[in-house]
Short mmCIF file of C-alpha atoms and ligand atoms in Angstrom, two decimals:
data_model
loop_
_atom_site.label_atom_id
_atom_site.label_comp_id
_atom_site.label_asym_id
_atom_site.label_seq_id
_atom_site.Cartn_x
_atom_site.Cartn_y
_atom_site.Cartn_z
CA UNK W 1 0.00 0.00 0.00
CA UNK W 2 1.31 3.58 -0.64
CA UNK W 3 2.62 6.05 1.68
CA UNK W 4 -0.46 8.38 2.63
CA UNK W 5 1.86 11.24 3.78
CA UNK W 6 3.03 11.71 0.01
CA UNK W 7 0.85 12.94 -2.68
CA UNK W 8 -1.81 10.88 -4.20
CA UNK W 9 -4.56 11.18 -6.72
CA UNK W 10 -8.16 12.61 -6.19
CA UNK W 11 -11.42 10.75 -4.62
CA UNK W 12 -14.82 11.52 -5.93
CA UNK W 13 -16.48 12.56 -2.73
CA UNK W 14 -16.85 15.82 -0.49
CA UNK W 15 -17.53 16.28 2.87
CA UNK W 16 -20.61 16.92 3.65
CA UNK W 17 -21.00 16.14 7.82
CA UNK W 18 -17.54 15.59 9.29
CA UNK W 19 -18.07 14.30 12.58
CA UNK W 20 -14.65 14.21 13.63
CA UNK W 21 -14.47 18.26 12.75
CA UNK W 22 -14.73 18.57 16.19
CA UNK W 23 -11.54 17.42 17.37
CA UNK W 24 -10.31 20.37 15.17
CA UNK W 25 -11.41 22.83 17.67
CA UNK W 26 -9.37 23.80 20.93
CA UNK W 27 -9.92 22.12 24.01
CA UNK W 28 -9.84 23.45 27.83
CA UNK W 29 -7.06 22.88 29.22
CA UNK W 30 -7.94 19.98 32.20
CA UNK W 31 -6.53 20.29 35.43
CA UNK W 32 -4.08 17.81 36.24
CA UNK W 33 -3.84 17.55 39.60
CA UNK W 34 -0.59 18.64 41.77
CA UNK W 35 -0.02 14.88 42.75
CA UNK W 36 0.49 14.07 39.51
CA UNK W 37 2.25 17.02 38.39
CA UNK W 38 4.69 16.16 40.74
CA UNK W 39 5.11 13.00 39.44
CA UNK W 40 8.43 13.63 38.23
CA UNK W 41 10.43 14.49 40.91
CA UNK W 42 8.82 11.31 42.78
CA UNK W 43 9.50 9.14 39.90
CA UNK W 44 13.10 10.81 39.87
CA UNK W 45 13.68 9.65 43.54
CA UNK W 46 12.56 5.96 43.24
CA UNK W 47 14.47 5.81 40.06
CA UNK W 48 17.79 7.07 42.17
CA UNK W 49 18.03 4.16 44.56
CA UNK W 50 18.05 1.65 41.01
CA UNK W 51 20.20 3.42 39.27
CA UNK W 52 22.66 5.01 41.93
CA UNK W 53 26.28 5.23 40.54
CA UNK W 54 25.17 5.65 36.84
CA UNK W 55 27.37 8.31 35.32
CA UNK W 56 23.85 10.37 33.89
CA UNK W 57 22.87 9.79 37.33
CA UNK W 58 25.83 11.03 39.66
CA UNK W 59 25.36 14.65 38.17
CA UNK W 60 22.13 15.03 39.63
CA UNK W 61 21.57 17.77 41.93
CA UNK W 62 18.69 16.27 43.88
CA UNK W 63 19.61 14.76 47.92
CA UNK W 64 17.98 11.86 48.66
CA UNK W 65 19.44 11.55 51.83
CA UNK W 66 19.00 9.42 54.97
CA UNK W 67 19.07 12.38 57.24
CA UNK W 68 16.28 14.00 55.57
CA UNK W 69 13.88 11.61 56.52
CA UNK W 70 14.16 10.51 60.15
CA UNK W 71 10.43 8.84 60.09
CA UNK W 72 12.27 6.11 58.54
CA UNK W 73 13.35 4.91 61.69
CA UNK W 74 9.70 4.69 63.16
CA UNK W 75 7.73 1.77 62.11
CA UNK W 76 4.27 2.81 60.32
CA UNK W 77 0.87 1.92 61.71
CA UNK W 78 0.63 -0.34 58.78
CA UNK W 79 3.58 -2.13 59.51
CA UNK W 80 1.77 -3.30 62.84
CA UNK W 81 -1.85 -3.90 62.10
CA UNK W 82 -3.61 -6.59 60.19
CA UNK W 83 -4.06 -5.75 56.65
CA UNK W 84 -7.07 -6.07 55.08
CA UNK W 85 -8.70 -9.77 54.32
CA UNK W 86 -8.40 -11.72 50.81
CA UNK W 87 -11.14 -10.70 48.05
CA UNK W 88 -11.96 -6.88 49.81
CA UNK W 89 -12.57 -6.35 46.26
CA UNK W 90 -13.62 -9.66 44.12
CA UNK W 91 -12.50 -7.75 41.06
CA UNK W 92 -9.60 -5.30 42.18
CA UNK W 93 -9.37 -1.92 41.60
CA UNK W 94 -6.31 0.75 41.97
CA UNK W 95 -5.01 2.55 45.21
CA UNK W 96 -7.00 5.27 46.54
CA UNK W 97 -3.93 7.33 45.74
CA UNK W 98 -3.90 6.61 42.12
CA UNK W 99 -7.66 8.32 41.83
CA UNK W 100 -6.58 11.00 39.73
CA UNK W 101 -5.43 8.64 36.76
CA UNK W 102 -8.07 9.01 34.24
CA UNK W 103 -9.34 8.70 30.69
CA UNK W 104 -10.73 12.13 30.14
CA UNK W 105 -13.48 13.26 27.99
CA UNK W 106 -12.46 17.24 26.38
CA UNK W 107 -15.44 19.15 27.30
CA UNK W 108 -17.27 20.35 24.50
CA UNK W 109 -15.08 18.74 22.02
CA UNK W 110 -18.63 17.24 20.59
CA UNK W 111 -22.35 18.28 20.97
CA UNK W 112 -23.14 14.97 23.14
CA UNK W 113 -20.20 12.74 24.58
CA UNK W 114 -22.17 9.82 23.60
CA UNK W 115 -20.58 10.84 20.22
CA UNK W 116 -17.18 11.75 21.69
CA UNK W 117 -13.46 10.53 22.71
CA UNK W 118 -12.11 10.05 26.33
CA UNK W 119 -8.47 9.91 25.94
CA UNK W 120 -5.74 7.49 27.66
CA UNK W 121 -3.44 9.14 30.47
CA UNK W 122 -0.33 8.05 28.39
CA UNK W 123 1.92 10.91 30.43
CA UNK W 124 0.90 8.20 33.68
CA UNK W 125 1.79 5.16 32.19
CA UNK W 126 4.62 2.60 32.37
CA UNK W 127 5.53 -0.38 30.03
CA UNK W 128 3.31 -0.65 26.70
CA UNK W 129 0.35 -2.08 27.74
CA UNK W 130 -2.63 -0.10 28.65
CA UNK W 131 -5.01 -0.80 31.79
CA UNK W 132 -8.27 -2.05 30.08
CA UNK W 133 -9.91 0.53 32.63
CA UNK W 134 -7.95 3.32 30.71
CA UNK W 135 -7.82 2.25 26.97
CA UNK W 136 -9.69 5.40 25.37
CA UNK W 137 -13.19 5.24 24.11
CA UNK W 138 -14.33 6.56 20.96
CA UNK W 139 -17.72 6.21 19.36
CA UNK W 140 -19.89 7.69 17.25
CA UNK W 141 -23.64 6.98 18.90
CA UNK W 142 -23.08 5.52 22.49
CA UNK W 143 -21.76 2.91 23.91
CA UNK W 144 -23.68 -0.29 24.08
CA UNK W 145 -23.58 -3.23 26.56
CA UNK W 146 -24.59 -6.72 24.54
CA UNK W 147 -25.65 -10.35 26.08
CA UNK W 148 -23.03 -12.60 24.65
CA UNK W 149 -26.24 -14.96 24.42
CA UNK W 150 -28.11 -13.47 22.13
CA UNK W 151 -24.87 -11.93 20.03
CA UNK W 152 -24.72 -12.92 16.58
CA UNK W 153 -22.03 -12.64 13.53
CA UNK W 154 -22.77 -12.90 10.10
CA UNK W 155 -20.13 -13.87 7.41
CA UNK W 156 -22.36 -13.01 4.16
CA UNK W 157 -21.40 -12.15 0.43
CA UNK W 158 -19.45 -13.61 -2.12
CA UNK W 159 -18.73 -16.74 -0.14
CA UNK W 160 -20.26 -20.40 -0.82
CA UNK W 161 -22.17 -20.90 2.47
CA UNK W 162 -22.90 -17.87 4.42
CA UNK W 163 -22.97 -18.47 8.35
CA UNK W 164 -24.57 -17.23 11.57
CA UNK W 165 -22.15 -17.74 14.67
CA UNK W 166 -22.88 -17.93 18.27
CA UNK W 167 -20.49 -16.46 20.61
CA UNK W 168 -20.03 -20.34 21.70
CA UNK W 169 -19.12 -21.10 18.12
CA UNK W 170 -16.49 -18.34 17.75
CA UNK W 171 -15.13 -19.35 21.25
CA UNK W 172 -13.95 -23.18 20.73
CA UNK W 173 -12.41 -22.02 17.32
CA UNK W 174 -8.47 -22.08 16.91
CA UNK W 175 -7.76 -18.94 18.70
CA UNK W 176 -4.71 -16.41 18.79
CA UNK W 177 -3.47 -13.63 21.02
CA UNK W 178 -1.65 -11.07 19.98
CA UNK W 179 -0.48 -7.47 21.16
CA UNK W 180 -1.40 -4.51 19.00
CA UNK W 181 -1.99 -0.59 19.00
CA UNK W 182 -4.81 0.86 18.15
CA UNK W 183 -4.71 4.82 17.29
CA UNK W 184 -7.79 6.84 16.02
CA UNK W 185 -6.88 8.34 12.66
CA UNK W 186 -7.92 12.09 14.06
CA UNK W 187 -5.00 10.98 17.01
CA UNK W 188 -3.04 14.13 17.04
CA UNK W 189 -5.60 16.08 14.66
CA UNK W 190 -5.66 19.81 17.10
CA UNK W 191 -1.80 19.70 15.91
CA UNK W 192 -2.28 20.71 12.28
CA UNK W 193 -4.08 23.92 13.34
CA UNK W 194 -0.49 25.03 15.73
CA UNK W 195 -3.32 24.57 18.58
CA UNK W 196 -1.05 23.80 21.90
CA UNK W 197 -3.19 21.42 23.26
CA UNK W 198 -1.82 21.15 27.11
CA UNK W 199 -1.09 17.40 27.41
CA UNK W 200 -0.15 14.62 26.06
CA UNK W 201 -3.30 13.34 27.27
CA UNK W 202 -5.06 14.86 25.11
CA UNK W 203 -2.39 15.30 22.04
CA UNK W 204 -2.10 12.04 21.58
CA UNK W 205 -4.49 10.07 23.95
CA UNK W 206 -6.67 8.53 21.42
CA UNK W 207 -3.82 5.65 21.35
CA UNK W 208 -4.09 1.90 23.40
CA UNK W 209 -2.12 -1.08 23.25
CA UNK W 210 -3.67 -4.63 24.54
CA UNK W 211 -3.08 -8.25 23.83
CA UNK W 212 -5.96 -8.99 22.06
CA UNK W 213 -7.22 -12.53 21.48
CA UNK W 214 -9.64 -13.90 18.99
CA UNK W 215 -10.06 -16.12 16.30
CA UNK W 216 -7.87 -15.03 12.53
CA UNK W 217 -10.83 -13.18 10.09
CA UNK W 218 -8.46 -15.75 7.23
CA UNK W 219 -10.16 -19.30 9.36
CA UNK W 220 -14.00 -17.44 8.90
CA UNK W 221 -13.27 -16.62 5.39
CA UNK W 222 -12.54 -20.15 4.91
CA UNK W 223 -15.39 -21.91 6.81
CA UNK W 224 -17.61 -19.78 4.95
CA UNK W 225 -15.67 -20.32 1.56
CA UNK W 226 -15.07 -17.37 0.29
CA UNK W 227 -14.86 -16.98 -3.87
CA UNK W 228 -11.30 -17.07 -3.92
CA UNK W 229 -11.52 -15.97 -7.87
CA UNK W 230 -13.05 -12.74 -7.66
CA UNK W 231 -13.58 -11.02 -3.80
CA UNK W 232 -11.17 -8.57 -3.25
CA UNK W 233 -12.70 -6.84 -0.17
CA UNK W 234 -15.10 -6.90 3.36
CA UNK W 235 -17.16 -4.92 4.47
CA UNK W 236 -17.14 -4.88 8.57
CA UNK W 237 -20.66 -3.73 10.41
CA UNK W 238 -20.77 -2.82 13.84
CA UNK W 239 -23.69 -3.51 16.03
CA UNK W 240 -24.75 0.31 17.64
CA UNK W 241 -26.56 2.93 16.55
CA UNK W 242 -24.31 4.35 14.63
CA UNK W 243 -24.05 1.69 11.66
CA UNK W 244 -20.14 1.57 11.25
CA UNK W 245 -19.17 0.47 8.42
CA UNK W 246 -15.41 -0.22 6.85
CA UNK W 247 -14.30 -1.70 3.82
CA UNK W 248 -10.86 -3.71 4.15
CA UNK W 249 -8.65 -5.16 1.35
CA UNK W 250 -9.05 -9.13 1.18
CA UNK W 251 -5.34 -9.29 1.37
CA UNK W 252 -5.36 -7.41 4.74
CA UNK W 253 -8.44 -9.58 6.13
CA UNK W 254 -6.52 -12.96 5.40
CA UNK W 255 -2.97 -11.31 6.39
CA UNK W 256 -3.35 -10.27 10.39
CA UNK W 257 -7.26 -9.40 11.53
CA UNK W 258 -8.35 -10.91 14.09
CA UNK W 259 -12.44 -11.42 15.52
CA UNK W 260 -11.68 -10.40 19.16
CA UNK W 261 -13.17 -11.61 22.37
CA UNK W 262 -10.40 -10.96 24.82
CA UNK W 263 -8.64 -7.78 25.76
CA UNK W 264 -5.56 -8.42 28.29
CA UNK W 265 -6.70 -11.86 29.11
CA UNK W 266 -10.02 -10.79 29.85
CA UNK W 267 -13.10 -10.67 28.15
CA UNK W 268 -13.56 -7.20 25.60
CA UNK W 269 -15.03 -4.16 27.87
CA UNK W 270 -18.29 -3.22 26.74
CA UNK W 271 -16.74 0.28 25.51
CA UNK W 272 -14.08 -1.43 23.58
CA UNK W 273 -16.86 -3.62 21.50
CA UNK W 274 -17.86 -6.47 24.26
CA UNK W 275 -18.64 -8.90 23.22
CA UNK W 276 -16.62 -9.11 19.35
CA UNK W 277 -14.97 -6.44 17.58
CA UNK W 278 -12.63 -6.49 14.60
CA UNK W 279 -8.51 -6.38 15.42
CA UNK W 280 -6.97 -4.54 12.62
CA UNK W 281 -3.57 -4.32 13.33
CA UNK W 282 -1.71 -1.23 11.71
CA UNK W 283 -5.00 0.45 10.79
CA UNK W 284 -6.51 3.67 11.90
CA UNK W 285 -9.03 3.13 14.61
CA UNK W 286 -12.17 3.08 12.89
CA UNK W 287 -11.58 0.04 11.05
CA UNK W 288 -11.40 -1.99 14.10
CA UNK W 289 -15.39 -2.22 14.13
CA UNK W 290 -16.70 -2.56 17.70
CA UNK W 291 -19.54 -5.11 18.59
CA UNK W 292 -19.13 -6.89 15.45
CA UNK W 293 -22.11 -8.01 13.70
CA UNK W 294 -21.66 -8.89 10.03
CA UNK W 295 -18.54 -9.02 6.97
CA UNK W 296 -19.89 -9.31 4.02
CA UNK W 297 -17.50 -10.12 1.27
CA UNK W 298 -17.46 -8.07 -1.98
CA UNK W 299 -15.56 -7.27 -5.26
CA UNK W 300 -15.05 -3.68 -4.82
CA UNK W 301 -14.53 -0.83 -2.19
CA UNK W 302 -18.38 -0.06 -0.81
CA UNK W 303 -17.75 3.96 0.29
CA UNK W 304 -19.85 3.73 3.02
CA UNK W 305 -20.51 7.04 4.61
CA UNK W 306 -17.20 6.44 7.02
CA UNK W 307 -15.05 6.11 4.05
CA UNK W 308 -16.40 8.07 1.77
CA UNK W 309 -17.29 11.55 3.65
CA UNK W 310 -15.42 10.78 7.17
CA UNK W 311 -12.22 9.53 7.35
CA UNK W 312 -11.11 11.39 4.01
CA UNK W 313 -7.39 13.71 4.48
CA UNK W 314 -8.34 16.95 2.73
CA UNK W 315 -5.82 17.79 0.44
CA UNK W 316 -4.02 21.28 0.10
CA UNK W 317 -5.70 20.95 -3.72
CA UNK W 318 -9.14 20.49 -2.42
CA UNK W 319 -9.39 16.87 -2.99
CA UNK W 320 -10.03 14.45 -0.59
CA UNK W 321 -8.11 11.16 -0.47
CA UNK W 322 -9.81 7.72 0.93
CA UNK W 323 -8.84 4.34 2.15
CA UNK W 324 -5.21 5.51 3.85
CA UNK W 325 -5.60 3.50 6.44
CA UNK W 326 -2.50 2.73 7.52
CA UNK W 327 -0.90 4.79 10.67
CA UNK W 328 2.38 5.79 9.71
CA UNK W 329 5.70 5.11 12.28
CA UNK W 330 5.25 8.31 15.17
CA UNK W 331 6.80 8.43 18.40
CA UNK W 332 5.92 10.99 21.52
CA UNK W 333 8.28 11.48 24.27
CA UNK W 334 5.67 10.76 27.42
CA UNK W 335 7.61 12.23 30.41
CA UNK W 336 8.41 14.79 30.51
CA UNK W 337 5.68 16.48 28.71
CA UNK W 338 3.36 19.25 28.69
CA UNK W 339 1.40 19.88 31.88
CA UNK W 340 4.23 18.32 33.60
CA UNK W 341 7.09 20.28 36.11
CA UNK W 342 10.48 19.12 36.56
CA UNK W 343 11.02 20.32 39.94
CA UNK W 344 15.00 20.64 39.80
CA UNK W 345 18.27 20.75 37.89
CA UNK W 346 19.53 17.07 37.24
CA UNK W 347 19.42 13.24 36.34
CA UNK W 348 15.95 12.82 34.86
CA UNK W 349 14.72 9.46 32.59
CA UNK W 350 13.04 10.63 29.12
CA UNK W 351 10.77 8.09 28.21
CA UNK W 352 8.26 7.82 25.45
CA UNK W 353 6.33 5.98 22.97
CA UNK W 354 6.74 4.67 19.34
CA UNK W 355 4.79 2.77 16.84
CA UNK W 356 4.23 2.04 12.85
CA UNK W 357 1.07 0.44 10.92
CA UNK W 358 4.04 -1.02 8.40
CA UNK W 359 5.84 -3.30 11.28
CA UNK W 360 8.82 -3.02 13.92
CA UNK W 361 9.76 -0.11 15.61
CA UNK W 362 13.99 0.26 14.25
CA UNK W 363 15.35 3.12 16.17
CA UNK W 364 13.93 6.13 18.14
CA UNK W 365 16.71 9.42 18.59
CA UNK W 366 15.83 11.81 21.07
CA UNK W 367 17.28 15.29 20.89
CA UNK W 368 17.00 17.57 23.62
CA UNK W 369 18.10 21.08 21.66
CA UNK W 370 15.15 21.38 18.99
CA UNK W 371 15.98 19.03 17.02
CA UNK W 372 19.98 20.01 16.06
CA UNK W 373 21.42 16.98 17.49
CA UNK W 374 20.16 13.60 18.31
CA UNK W 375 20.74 10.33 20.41
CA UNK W 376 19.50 6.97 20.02
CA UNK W 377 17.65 5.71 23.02
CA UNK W 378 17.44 2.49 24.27
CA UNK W 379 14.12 0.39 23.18
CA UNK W 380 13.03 -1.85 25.72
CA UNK W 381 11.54 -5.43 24.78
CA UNK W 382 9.23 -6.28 23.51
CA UNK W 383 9.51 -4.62 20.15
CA UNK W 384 6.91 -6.36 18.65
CA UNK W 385 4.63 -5.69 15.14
CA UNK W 386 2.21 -3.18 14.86
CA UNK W 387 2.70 -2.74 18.46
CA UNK W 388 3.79 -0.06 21.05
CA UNK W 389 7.47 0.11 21.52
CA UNK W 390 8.90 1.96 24.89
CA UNK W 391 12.04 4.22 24.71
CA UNK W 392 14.19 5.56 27.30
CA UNK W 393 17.26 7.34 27.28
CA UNK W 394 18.97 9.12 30.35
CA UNK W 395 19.18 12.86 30.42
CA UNK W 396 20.87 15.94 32.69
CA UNK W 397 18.95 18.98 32.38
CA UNK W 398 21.36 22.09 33.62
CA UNK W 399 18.17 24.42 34.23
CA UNK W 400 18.14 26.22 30.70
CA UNK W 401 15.34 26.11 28.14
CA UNK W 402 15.08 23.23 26.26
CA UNK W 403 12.96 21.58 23.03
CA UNK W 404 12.76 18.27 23.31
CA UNK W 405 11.60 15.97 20.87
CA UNK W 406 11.67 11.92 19.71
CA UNK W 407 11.93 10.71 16.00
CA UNK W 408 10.89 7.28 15.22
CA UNK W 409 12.08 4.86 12.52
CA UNK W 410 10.70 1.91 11.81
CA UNK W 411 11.67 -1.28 9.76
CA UNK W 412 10.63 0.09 6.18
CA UNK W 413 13.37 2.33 6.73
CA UNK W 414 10.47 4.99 7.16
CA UNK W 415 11.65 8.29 9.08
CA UNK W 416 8.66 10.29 11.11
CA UNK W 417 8.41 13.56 9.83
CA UNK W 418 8.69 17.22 10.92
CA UNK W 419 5.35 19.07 10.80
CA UNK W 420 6.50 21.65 8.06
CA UNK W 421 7.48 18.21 6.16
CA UNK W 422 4.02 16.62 6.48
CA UNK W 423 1.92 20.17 5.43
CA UNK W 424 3.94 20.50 2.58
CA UNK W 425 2.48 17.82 1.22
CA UNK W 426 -1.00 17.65 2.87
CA UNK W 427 -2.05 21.24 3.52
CA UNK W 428 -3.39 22.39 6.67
CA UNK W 429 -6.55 21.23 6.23
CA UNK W 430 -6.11 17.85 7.36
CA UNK W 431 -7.76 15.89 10.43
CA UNK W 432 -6.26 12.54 10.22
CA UNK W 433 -2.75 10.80 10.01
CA UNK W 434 -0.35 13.42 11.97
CA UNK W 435 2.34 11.83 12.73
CA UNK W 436 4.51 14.55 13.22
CA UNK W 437 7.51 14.90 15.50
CA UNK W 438 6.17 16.19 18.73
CA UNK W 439 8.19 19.21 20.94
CA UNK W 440 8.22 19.82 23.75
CA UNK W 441 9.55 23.03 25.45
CA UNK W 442 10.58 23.57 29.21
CA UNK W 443 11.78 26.65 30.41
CA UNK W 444 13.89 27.72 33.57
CA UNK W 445 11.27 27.12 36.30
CA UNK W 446 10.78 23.55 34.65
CA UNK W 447 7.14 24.35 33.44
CA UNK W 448 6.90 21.94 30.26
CA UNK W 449 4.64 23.12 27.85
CA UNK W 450 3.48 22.23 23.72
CA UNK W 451 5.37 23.96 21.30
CA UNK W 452 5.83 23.40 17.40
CA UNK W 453 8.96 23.73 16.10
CA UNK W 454 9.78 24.15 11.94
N1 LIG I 501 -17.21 0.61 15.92
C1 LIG I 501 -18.52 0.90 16.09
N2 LIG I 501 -19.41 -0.07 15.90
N3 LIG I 501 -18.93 2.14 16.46
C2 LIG I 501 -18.03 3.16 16.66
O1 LIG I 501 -18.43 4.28 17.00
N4 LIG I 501 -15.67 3.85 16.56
C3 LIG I 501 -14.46 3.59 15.79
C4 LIG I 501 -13.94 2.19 16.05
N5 LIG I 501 -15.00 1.22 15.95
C5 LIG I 501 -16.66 2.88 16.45
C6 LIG I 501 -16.28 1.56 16.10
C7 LIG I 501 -13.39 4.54 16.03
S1 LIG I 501 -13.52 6.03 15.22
C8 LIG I 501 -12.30 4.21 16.75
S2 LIG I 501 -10.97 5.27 16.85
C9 LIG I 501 -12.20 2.96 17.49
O2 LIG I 501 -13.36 2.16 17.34
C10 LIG I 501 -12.01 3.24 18.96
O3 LIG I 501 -11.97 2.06 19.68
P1 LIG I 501 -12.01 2.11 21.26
O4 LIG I 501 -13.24 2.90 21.65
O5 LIG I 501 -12.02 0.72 21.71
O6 LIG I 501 -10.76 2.85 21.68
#
């Protein structure tokens, strides 16, 4: 499939009812709270007694030192009562203290937030995988909540014997797991207007990663022998109000997608499509069709309204191109970014996120002076497919003002652009497929904040 950050020809349609123009308008800024805003000089301090002795590390200005904290030598009231029994909570739920980590809806982003986004706290996270609790939510009518027991899924079309499946007969198929992102095409959209959005949160929120389990779309297409001569594409249909619809290439439905049940090891959540949606690793969001209902299989593209008006890039010619799917390699450095305070000179860990709808994660550089000089950092395992790939590299910040920024290469060879790279060709029309290099600026009193740089 071509690149969809270079030029490419017209498409017939024009937008008529962009839903998703929305996420082109600003967005308050949400108050994160001063626990977490501290977060990084707490993080810095556990992260000391690990790394104590590494070269980054010994320049650090920050004392961590046993005579600061004479409490230490009292035992806590905790360490001398019974704890609490077993099974408090049959299905557990996070410390008290963690309370303020939250997908967050933007208010006003949409007329009614049954129609809306509630983005992932990616600046709170660790590893790659997301908390099921905290994978963002977007739909386009509601949410809805469906008996397994009465759920059914259709495989109709240009196949021999079309089939209705029970959630039971989906279940003892051969099943796989596998981990994936998912990323909303509009991901990142507020950034082609030079909006500063004020976190991360909400820059680049509408992005999860889960292990995913389900049965391969390729052993349905079979059972329901497909016309191997002449289909060339399915068409996916959710089950809500809002009659999703997504055509996907034949080659792509036999390749990787996956008819999901599980979510980290767990059944789906009923936001996230409970109880079948469609896994479709690489592609934007919307193609991974939430509580599943029917593929039909067909002989040509079917420019359904969510390909053919929504989901279009406007082009700088007035054109608007369909079907790029495919979310190019990005990368966002997590911590520290905007909304976020670094609290003192010193040792900190800069730590981010990288991806790419095309494979492997190769490299991510990190440069800390706007993008003059760069380092590699160090990817931490797994670096898996179509999957969420964790960076860290050490740092020292002496005080001054800094850009920094991460720039993510993946294993076409495929280099993530700088915004003025990515509007020459598309224009600044755009909603969907940013995948620009991200800055971010802190100044003397450590305030970090979103800047763009050229
Ligand atoms: N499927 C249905 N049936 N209805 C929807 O509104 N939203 C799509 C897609 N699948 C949607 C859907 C969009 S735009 C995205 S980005 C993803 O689901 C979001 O998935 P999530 O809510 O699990 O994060």
């Amino acid at each position: 499939m071509d690149n969809p950050n270079k030029k490419a020809g017209a498409v017939q349609h024009a937008p008529e009812n962009f839903v998703d123009h929305a996420l082109a308008v600003a967005i308050e800024k949400d108050g994160l709270s001063a626990e977490r805003r501290g977060f990084l000089r707490r993080s810095f301090l556990a992260a000391g007694a690990a790394l104590a002795g590494g070269s980054a590390l010994a320049q650090t200005s920050v004392k961590a030192t046993f005579e600061g904290d004479p409490n230490i030598l009292t035992l806590p009231e905790h360490a001398l009562t019974l704890g609490k029994p077993v099974a408090a909570y049959p299905y557990g739920v996070p410390s008290k203290y963690e309370v303020n980590l939250q997908r967050r809806e933007s208010p006003g982003l949409t007329r009614v937030s049954a129609a809306s986004v509630a983005f992932t706290p990616l600046q709170s996270l660790f590893g790659i995988i997301t908390p099921s609790g905290l994978h963002f939510e977007r739909h386009h009518q509601g949410w809805v909540d469906i008996d397994p027991a009465t759920h059914r899924f259709m495989i109709n079309g240009m196949v021999k014997n079309p089939k209705v499946y029970t959630m039971d007969d989906l279940m003892r198929m051969p099943s796989v797991s596998r981990m994936h992102f998912i990323e909303c095409g509009a991901n990142t959209a507020m950034e082609w207007g030079n909006v500063a959005v004020p976190t991360v949160q909400y820059s680049h929120g509408m992005l999860s990663c889960s292990e995913f389990t389900g049965v391969p779309l390729s052993v349905l297409l079979e059972d329901c022998g497909y016309d191997k001569k002449n289909a060339k594409v399915i068409l996916a249909e959710g089950g809500d109000g809002s009659s999703m619809t997504r055509t996907i290439s034949l080659d792509r439905a036999l390749d990787d997608v996956i008819v999901a049940w599980g979510m980290n090891g767990e059944m789906l959540r009923p936001e996230n499509g409970y109880p079948l949606r469609l896994v479709v690793p690489g592609v934007q969001g919307v193609s991974w069709v939430k509580w599943l209902r029917r593929i039909e299989v067909g002989d040509q593209p079917y420019a359904s309204k969510d390909e053919a008006i929504h989901y279009a890039d406007a082009m700088p010619d007035g054109t608007l191109r369909q079907y790029t799917s495919i979310q190019e390699c990005k990368s966002v450095i997590t911590t520290p970014s905007a909304g976020q305070r670094l609290l003192d000179k010193g040792y900190y860990n800069i730590t981010g996120l990288a991806w790419s709808g095309r494979g492997k994660i190769k490299r991510v550089d990190v440069s800390v002076d706007g993008g003059r000089n760069w380092r590699t950092a160090r990817l931490e395992s797994p670096v898996l497919t179509k999957c969420l790939t964790r960076f860290n590299i050490d740092w020292v910040w002496d005080g001054s003002p800094v850009v920094i920024q991460s720039r993510a290469i993946d294993e076409t060879g495929y280099v993530q652009p700088k915004i003025n790279e990515l509007r020459a060709v598309r224009g600044t029309k755009s909603i969907y497929h940013n995948n620009a290099i991200q800055s971010w600026k802190i100044d003397v009193s450590g305030e970090v904040s979103n800047v763009q740089v050229y």
